[in-house]
Amino acid sequence: MVTLIRQHGVGTRATGNCESACTLIFLAGNKRQLMPGAQLGFHRASSGTFNPAFDEIANQELARTYRRMALPEEFIQKTLNTPSRTMWYPPPVELVRHSLIQPPPRTLDVALPDGDKPGQYAPLSDYVNALRASDAWFRLDQRFPGLIDDAAGRMRAAHVALAGSELAVAGAQIAAQSALAPNVREMLLNGSRDLRRRYLQVVRAQLTAAQALGAETCQSWLSGSPVPRRLLPEDAMALEALWLTDAASEVLPTRARAPQPTPLELEVVSRTVGATASGAFSKLWTDGEAGPAPITCERAGQVLDHIQRRTVGAPRELAERVVFQNAR
């Protein structure tokens, strides 16, 4: 089987634990994908007899096979030192470092699948698998069941509709991420104080990057348009994907917050941060369809500075929530 996989240049994907002989089949793939939650498990071979000489012959052959498959020598030695009744699972970061698996996506963008023939598009299931390969999407789908199916459907539809256009890839990514928008807002409003505080760091990074692209682009980003998000540097978007991964794993809230702050909350924030702070970032993740941003990017930076440097205790916690709520 290993020979056939190599001869036909087939890719391999592990969706669960791939252990023992399964690793030989997996490593034979020309493109190897380890899905979130999956592991590769290695251990020394057993001849099935109680004869140590036969076991040694079996392990010599196992080592030769792994060397032909370019498994690092340190992995081979670790495998040979792991008893056959146990299992060694190398961490994914080490598998990536040795180019044994494809690096997982750093941002919410995923590699779009190809059809079997030119001009054909991959089936919906391939788009689903492409999204599931992302740890962020995988965790988010666990928090919001059905999210990946929805996003994959939107992604494929946009990919097909924009066929032949230079916007096809970006349009497909935007379409998939639009399915996530209401969930992000839910996590921001109903998540923990620390979660919102961390997201303000994401906002700071993206605001700084957007300002470097010009005032018009920055205002478009602040208004929630997905287009300028495509222009932001990968590091800024990777920071958001990491936040989403952690946010999806947070304990579900016991109650939902109102989308709008109370008059008393608005008054407190107005006195401590400024009247324009309320709803300052309420347009983010709205697809730019909720109207223009309530403030300028310059003022947005000032609001962040004030919250992070001059506000403490309960007023700071309140401001960190109200900036994301819709102002009355």
Coordinates of C-alpha atoms in Angstrom, one line a residue:
M1 CA 0.0 0.0 0.0
V2 CA 2.8 2.4 0.8
T3 CA 4.3 1.8 -2.6
L4 CA 1.0 2.4 -4.4
I5 CA 0.4 5.7 -2.5
R6 CA 3.9 6.9 -3.5
Q7 CA 3.5 5.8 -7.1
H8 CA 0.3 7.7 -7.5
G9 CA 1.3 10.8 -5.6
V10 CA -1.7 10.6 -3.3
G11 CA -2.0 12.9 -0.3
T12 CA -2.8 11.6 3.2
R13 CA -4.9 13.0 6.0
A14 CA -5.2 11.8 9.6
T15 CA -8.5 12.7 11.2
G16 CA -7.9 10.8 14.4
N17 CA -5.0 9.0 16.0
C18 CA -2.8 7.3 13.4
E19 CA -0.7 4.7 15.2
S20 CA 1.8 2.0 14.5
A21 CA 1.6 0.7 10.9
C22 CA -0.8 3.6 10.1
T23 CA 2.1 6.0 10.3
L24 CA 3.8 4.2 7.3
I25 CA 0.8 4.8 5.2
F26 CA 0.4 8.4 6.4
L27 CA 4.1 9.2 5.7
A28 CA 3.8 7.8 2.2
G29 CA 1.6 10.7 1.1
N30 CA 3.0 13.5 -0.9
K31 CA 1.0 16.0 1.1
R32 CA 0.4 15.0 4.7
Q33 CA -2.3 16.7 6.8
L34 CA -2.8 16.1 10.5
M35 CA -6.3 17.4 11.5
P36 CA -6.8 19.1 14.8
G37 CA -7.0 16.6 17.6
A38 CA -5.2 13.9 15.6
Q39 CA -1.8 12.4 16.6
L40 CA 0.8 10.2 15.0
G41 CA 1.8 7.3 17.3
F42 CA 5.1 5.4 17.0
H43 CA 6.5 2.3 18.8
R44 CA 9.0 -0.5 18.1
A45 CA 7.9 -3.5 16.0
S46 CA 6.9 -6.8 17.5
S47 CA 7.4 -10.1 15.6
G48 CA 4.5 -11.7 17.5
T49 CA 6.9 -14.2 18.9
F50 CA 8.8 -14.4 22.2
N51 CA 12.1 -14.7 20.3
P52 CA 14.2 -11.5 20.7
A53 CA 16.2 -12.3 17.5
F54 CA 13.0 -12.1 15.4
D55 CA 12.0 -8.9 17.1
E56 CA 15.4 -7.4 16.3
I57 CA 15.1 -8.3 12.6
A58 CA 11.6 -6.8 12.5
N59 CA 12.9 -3.5 14.0
Q60 CA 15.9 -3.3 11.7
E61 CA 13.5 -3.5 8.8
L62 CA 11.2 -0.9 10.4
A63 CA 14.1 1.5 10.8
R64 CA 15.1 1.0 7.1
T65 CA 11.6 1.6 6.0
Y66 CA 11.3 4.8 8.1
R67 CA 14.7 6.0 6.7
R68 CA 13.5 5.5 3.2
M69 CA 10.5 7.7 4.1
A70 CA 12.8 10.4 5.4
L71 CA 11.8 10.1 9.0
P72 CA 14.4 12.0 11.1
E73 CA 16.9 9.8 12.8
E74 CA 15.9 11.1 16.2
F75 CA 12.3 10.0 15.6
I76 CA 13.5 6.5 14.5
Q77 CA 15.6 6.1 17.6
K78 CA 12.7 7.3 19.8
T79 CA 10.4 4.8 18.0
L80 CA 12.9 1.9 18.5
N81 CA 13.1 2.8 22.2
T82 CA 9.3 2.8 22.7
P83 CA 8.0 -0.6 23.8
S84 CA 5.5 -2.2 21.4
R85 CA 2.8 -2.2 24.0
T86 CA 3.0 1.6 24.5
M87 CA 3.0 4.6 22.1
W88 CA 5.1 7.7 21.5
Y89 CA 3.2 10.8 20.2
P90 CA 5.6 13.5 18.9
P91 CA 4.1 17.0 19.3
P92 CA 2.7 18.6 16.1
V93 CA 5.2 21.4 16.3
E94 CA 8.0 18.9 15.9
L95 CA 6.2 17.2 13.0
V96 CA 5.9 20.6 11.3
R97 CA 9.6 21.5 12.1
H98 CA 10.7 18.4 10.2
S99 CA 8.3 18.9 7.3
L100 CA 6.5 15.7 8.1
I101 CA 3.1 17.4 8.0
Q102 CA 1.7 20.6 6.4
P103 CA 1.8 23.6 8.7
P104 CA -1.7 24.4 10.0
P105 CA -3.2 27.7 8.9
R106 CA -2.1 30.6 11.1
T107 CA -5.1 32.8 10.2
L108 CA -8.7 32.0 9.3
D109 CA -7.8 31.7 5.7
V110 CA -7.5 28.1 4.5
A111 CA -6.2 26.5 1.3
L112 CA -9.0 26.2 -1.2
P113 CA -9.4 22.6 -2.6
D114 CA -8.9 21.8 -6.3
G115 CA -11.2 19.9 -8.5
D116 CA -10.2 16.6 -10.1
K117 CA -10.0 18.2 -13.6
P118 CA -9.3 21.8 -14.9
G119 CA -12.5 23.8 -14.7
Q120 CA -14.1 21.5 -12.1
Y121 CA -14.6 22.5 -8.5
A122 CA -14.1 20.2 -5.6
P123 CA -17.1 18.8 -3.8
L124 CA -18.5 20.5 -0.7
S125 CA -16.9 17.9 1.5
D126 CA -13.4 19.0 0.5
Y127 CA -14.2 22.6 1.5
V128 CA -15.5 21.2 4.9
N129 CA -12.2 19.3 5.4
A130 CA -10.2 22.4 4.4
L131 CA -11.9 24.4 7.2
R132 CA -11.6 21.5 9.7
A133 CA -7.8 21.5 9.1
S134 CA -7.7 24.9 10.9
D135 CA -7.5 24.7 14.6
A136 CA -9.5 27.9 15.0
W137 CA -12.3 26.7 12.7
F138 CA -12.3 23.3 14.4
R139 CA -12.7 24.7 17.9
L140 CA -15.3 27.3 16.8
D141 CA -17.3 24.5 15.2
Q142 CA -17.3 22.6 18.5
R143 CA -18.6 25.8 20.2
F144 CA -21.1 26.5 17.4
P145 CA -22.1 23.2 15.8
G146 CA -22.9 23.5 12.1
L147 CA -20.6 26.6 11.7
I148 CA -18.1 24.8 9.4
D149 CA -20.9 23.3 7.2
D150 CA -22.4 26.8 6.8
A151 CA -19.0 28.4 6.1
A152 CA -18.0 25.7 3.6
G153 CA -21.3 26.2 1.7
R154 CA -20.7 29.9 1.5
M155 CA -17.1 29.4 0.5
R156 CA -17.8 27.0 -2.3
A157 CA -20.6 29.1 -3.7
A158 CA -18.4 32.2 -3.8
H159 CA -15.5 30.3 -5.3
V160 CA -17.7 29.0 -8.1
A161 CA -19.5 32.4 -8.6
L162 CA -16.2 34.2 -8.9
A163 CA -14.6 31.6 -11.2
G164 CA -11.9 33.1 -13.4
S165 CA -11.8 36.3 -11.4
E166 CA -8.7 37.5 -9.5
L167 CA -11.1 38.0 -6.6
A168 CA -12.1 34.3 -6.5
V169 CA -9.8 33.3 -3.6
A170 CA -10.4 36.4 -1.5
G171 CA -14.1 36.3 -2.1
A172 CA -14.3 32.7 -1.0
Q173 CA -12.4 33.4 2.2
I174 CA -14.6 36.4 2.9
A175 CA -17.8 34.4 2.3
A176 CA -16.7 31.7 4.8
Q177 CA -15.7 34.2 7.5
S178 CA -19.1 36.0 7.1
A179 CA -20.7 32.9 8.6
L180 CA -18.6 33.5 11.7
A181 CA -19.5 37.2 12.3
P182 CA -22.5 36.8 14.6
N183 CA -20.6 34.2 16.7
V184 CA -17.6 36.6 17.2
R185 CA -19.9 39.3 18.4
E186 CA -21.6 36.9 20.8
M187 CA -18.3 35.8 22.3
L188 CA -17.2 39.5 22.7
L189 CA -20.4 40.5 24.5
N190 CA -20.9 37.4 26.6
G191 CA -17.4 36.2 27.2
S192 CA -15.2 36.9 30.2
R193 CA -13.6 40.2 31.1
D194 CA -10.1 38.7 30.3
L195 CA -11.4 37.6 26.9
R196 CA -12.5 41.1 25.9
R197 CA -9.4 42.6 27.3
R198 CA -7.3 40.3 25.1
Y199 CA -9.4 41.1 22.1
L200 CA -8.7 44.8 22.6
Q201 CA -5.1 43.9 22.1
V202 CA -6.1 42.3 18.8
V203 CA -8.0 45.5 17.9
R204 CA -4.9 47.5 18.8
A205 CA -2.7 45.5 16.4
Q206 CA -5.2 45.7 13.6
L207 CA -5.9 49.4 14.1
T208 CA -2.2 50.1 13.9
A209 CA -1.8 48.1 10.8
A210 CA -4.9 49.7 9.2
Q211 CA -3.7 53.2 10.0
A212 CA -0.5 52.4 8.1
L213 CA -2.6 51.7 5.0
G214 CA -4.2 55.1 5.0
A215 CA -7.2 56.9 6.6
E216 CA -9.8 55.7 4.1
T217 CA -8.7 52.1 4.5
C218 CA -8.7 52.3 8.2
Q219 CA -12.2 53.8 8.4
S220 CA -13.4 51.0 6.1
W221 CA -11.9 48.5 8.5
L222 CA -13.4 50.2 11.5
S223 CA -16.8 50.1 9.8
G224 CA -16.6 46.3 9.7
S225 CA -15.9 45.9 6.0
P226 CA -14.1 42.5 5.3
V227 CA -12.2 43.9 2.3
P228 CA -9.5 45.9 4.2
R229 CA -9.1 43.0 6.5
R230 CA -7.5 41.2 3.5
L231 CA -4.8 43.9 3.5
L232 CA -3.7 43.5 7.1
P233 CA -0.4 41.7 7.8
E234 CA -0.6 38.0 8.6
D235 CA 0.7 38.5 12.2
A236 CA -2.2 40.8 13.0
M237 CA -4.7 38.2 11.6
A238 CA -2.9 35.3 13.3
L239 CA -3.3 37.0 16.6
E240 CA -7.0 37.2 16.0
A241 CA -7.2 33.5 15.0
L242 CA -5.4 32.5 18.2
W243 CA -7.9 34.6 20.2
L244 CA -10.8 32.9 18.4
T245 CA -9.4 29.5 19.2
D246 CA -9.1 30.3 22.9
A247 CA -12.5 32.1 23.0
A248 CA -14.2 29.1 21.5
S249 CA -12.9 26.9 24.4
E250 CA -14.1 29.2 27.1
V251 CA -16.9 28.0 29.4
L252 CA -20.3 28.9 28.0
P253 CA -21.9 31.9 29.7
T254 CA -24.8 31.4 32.0
R255 CA -26.7 34.4 30.6
A256 CA -26.6 36.6 27.5
R257 CA -25.9 40.3 27.7
A258 CA -28.1 42.8 26.0
P259 CA -26.7 44.1 22.6
Q260 CA -27.0 47.7 24.0
P261 CA -25.7 49.2 27.2
T262 CA -28.0 50.8 29.7
P263 CA -28.3 54.6 30.1
L264 CA -26.4 54.4 33.4
E265 CA -23.6 52.4 31.8
L266 CA -23.4 54.9 29.0
E267 CA -23.1 57.7 31.5
V268 CA -20.4 56.0 33.4
V269 CA -18.3 55.4 30.3
S270 CA -18.9 58.9 29.0
R271 CA -17.5 60.3 32.3
T272 CA -14.5 58.0 32.5
V273 CA -13.5 57.5 28.9
G274 CA -15.5 60.0 26.8
A275 CA -18.8 60.3 25.1
T276 CA -17.5 58.8 21.8
A277 CA -16.2 55.7 23.5
S278 CA -19.5 53.9 23.6
G279 CA -19.9 51.6 20.6
A280 CA -16.4 52.6 19.2
F281 CA -15.8 49.1 17.9
S282 CA -19.4 48.0 17.6
K283 CA -19.1 47.8 13.7
L284 CA -16.3 45.2 13.7
W285 CA -17.5 41.9 12.3
T286 CA -20.7 43.4 10.8
D287 CA -19.6 42.9 7.1
G288 CA -19.6 46.7 6.8
E289 CA -23.4 46.7 6.4
A290 CA -24.2 48.4 9.6
G291 CA -23.2 51.9 8.5
P292 CA -20.0 53.9 9.0
A293 CA -17.9 53.7 12.0
P294 CA -19.1 55.9 14.8
I295 CA -15.6 57.5 15.3
T296 CA -12.4 58.1 13.4
C297 CA -9.4 55.8 13.6
E298 CA -7.5 58.5 15.4
R299 CA -10.1 58.7 18.1
A300 CA -10.3 54.9 18.3
G301 CA -6.6 54.9 19.2
Q302 CA -7.2 57.5 21.9
V303 CA -10.1 55.4 23.3
L304 CA -7.8 52.4 23.5
D305 CA -5.1 54.4 25.2
H306 CA -7.5 55.9 27.7
I307 CA -9.0 52.5 28.6
Q308 CA -5.6 50.7 28.9
R309 CA -3.7 53.5 30.7
R310 CA -6.0 55.6 32.7
T311 CA -9.0 53.5 33.6
V312 CA -8.9 50.8 36.3
G313 CA -11.2 48.5 38.2
A314 CA -14.9 48.3 37.4
P315 CA -15.0 51.4 35.1
R316 CA -12.3 49.8 32.9
E317 CA -14.2 46.5 32.8
L318 CA -17.4 48.3 31.8
A319 CA -15.7 50.4 29.1
E320 CA -14.1 47.3 27.6
R321 CA -17.6 45.9 27.1
V322 CA -19.4 49.0 26.1
V323 CA -17.0 49.8 23.2
F324 CA -18.3 46.7 21.5
Q325 CA -22.0 47.2 22.2
N326 CA -24.3 49.1 19.9
A327 CA -24.6 52.7 21.2
R328 CA -28.2 53.9 21.8

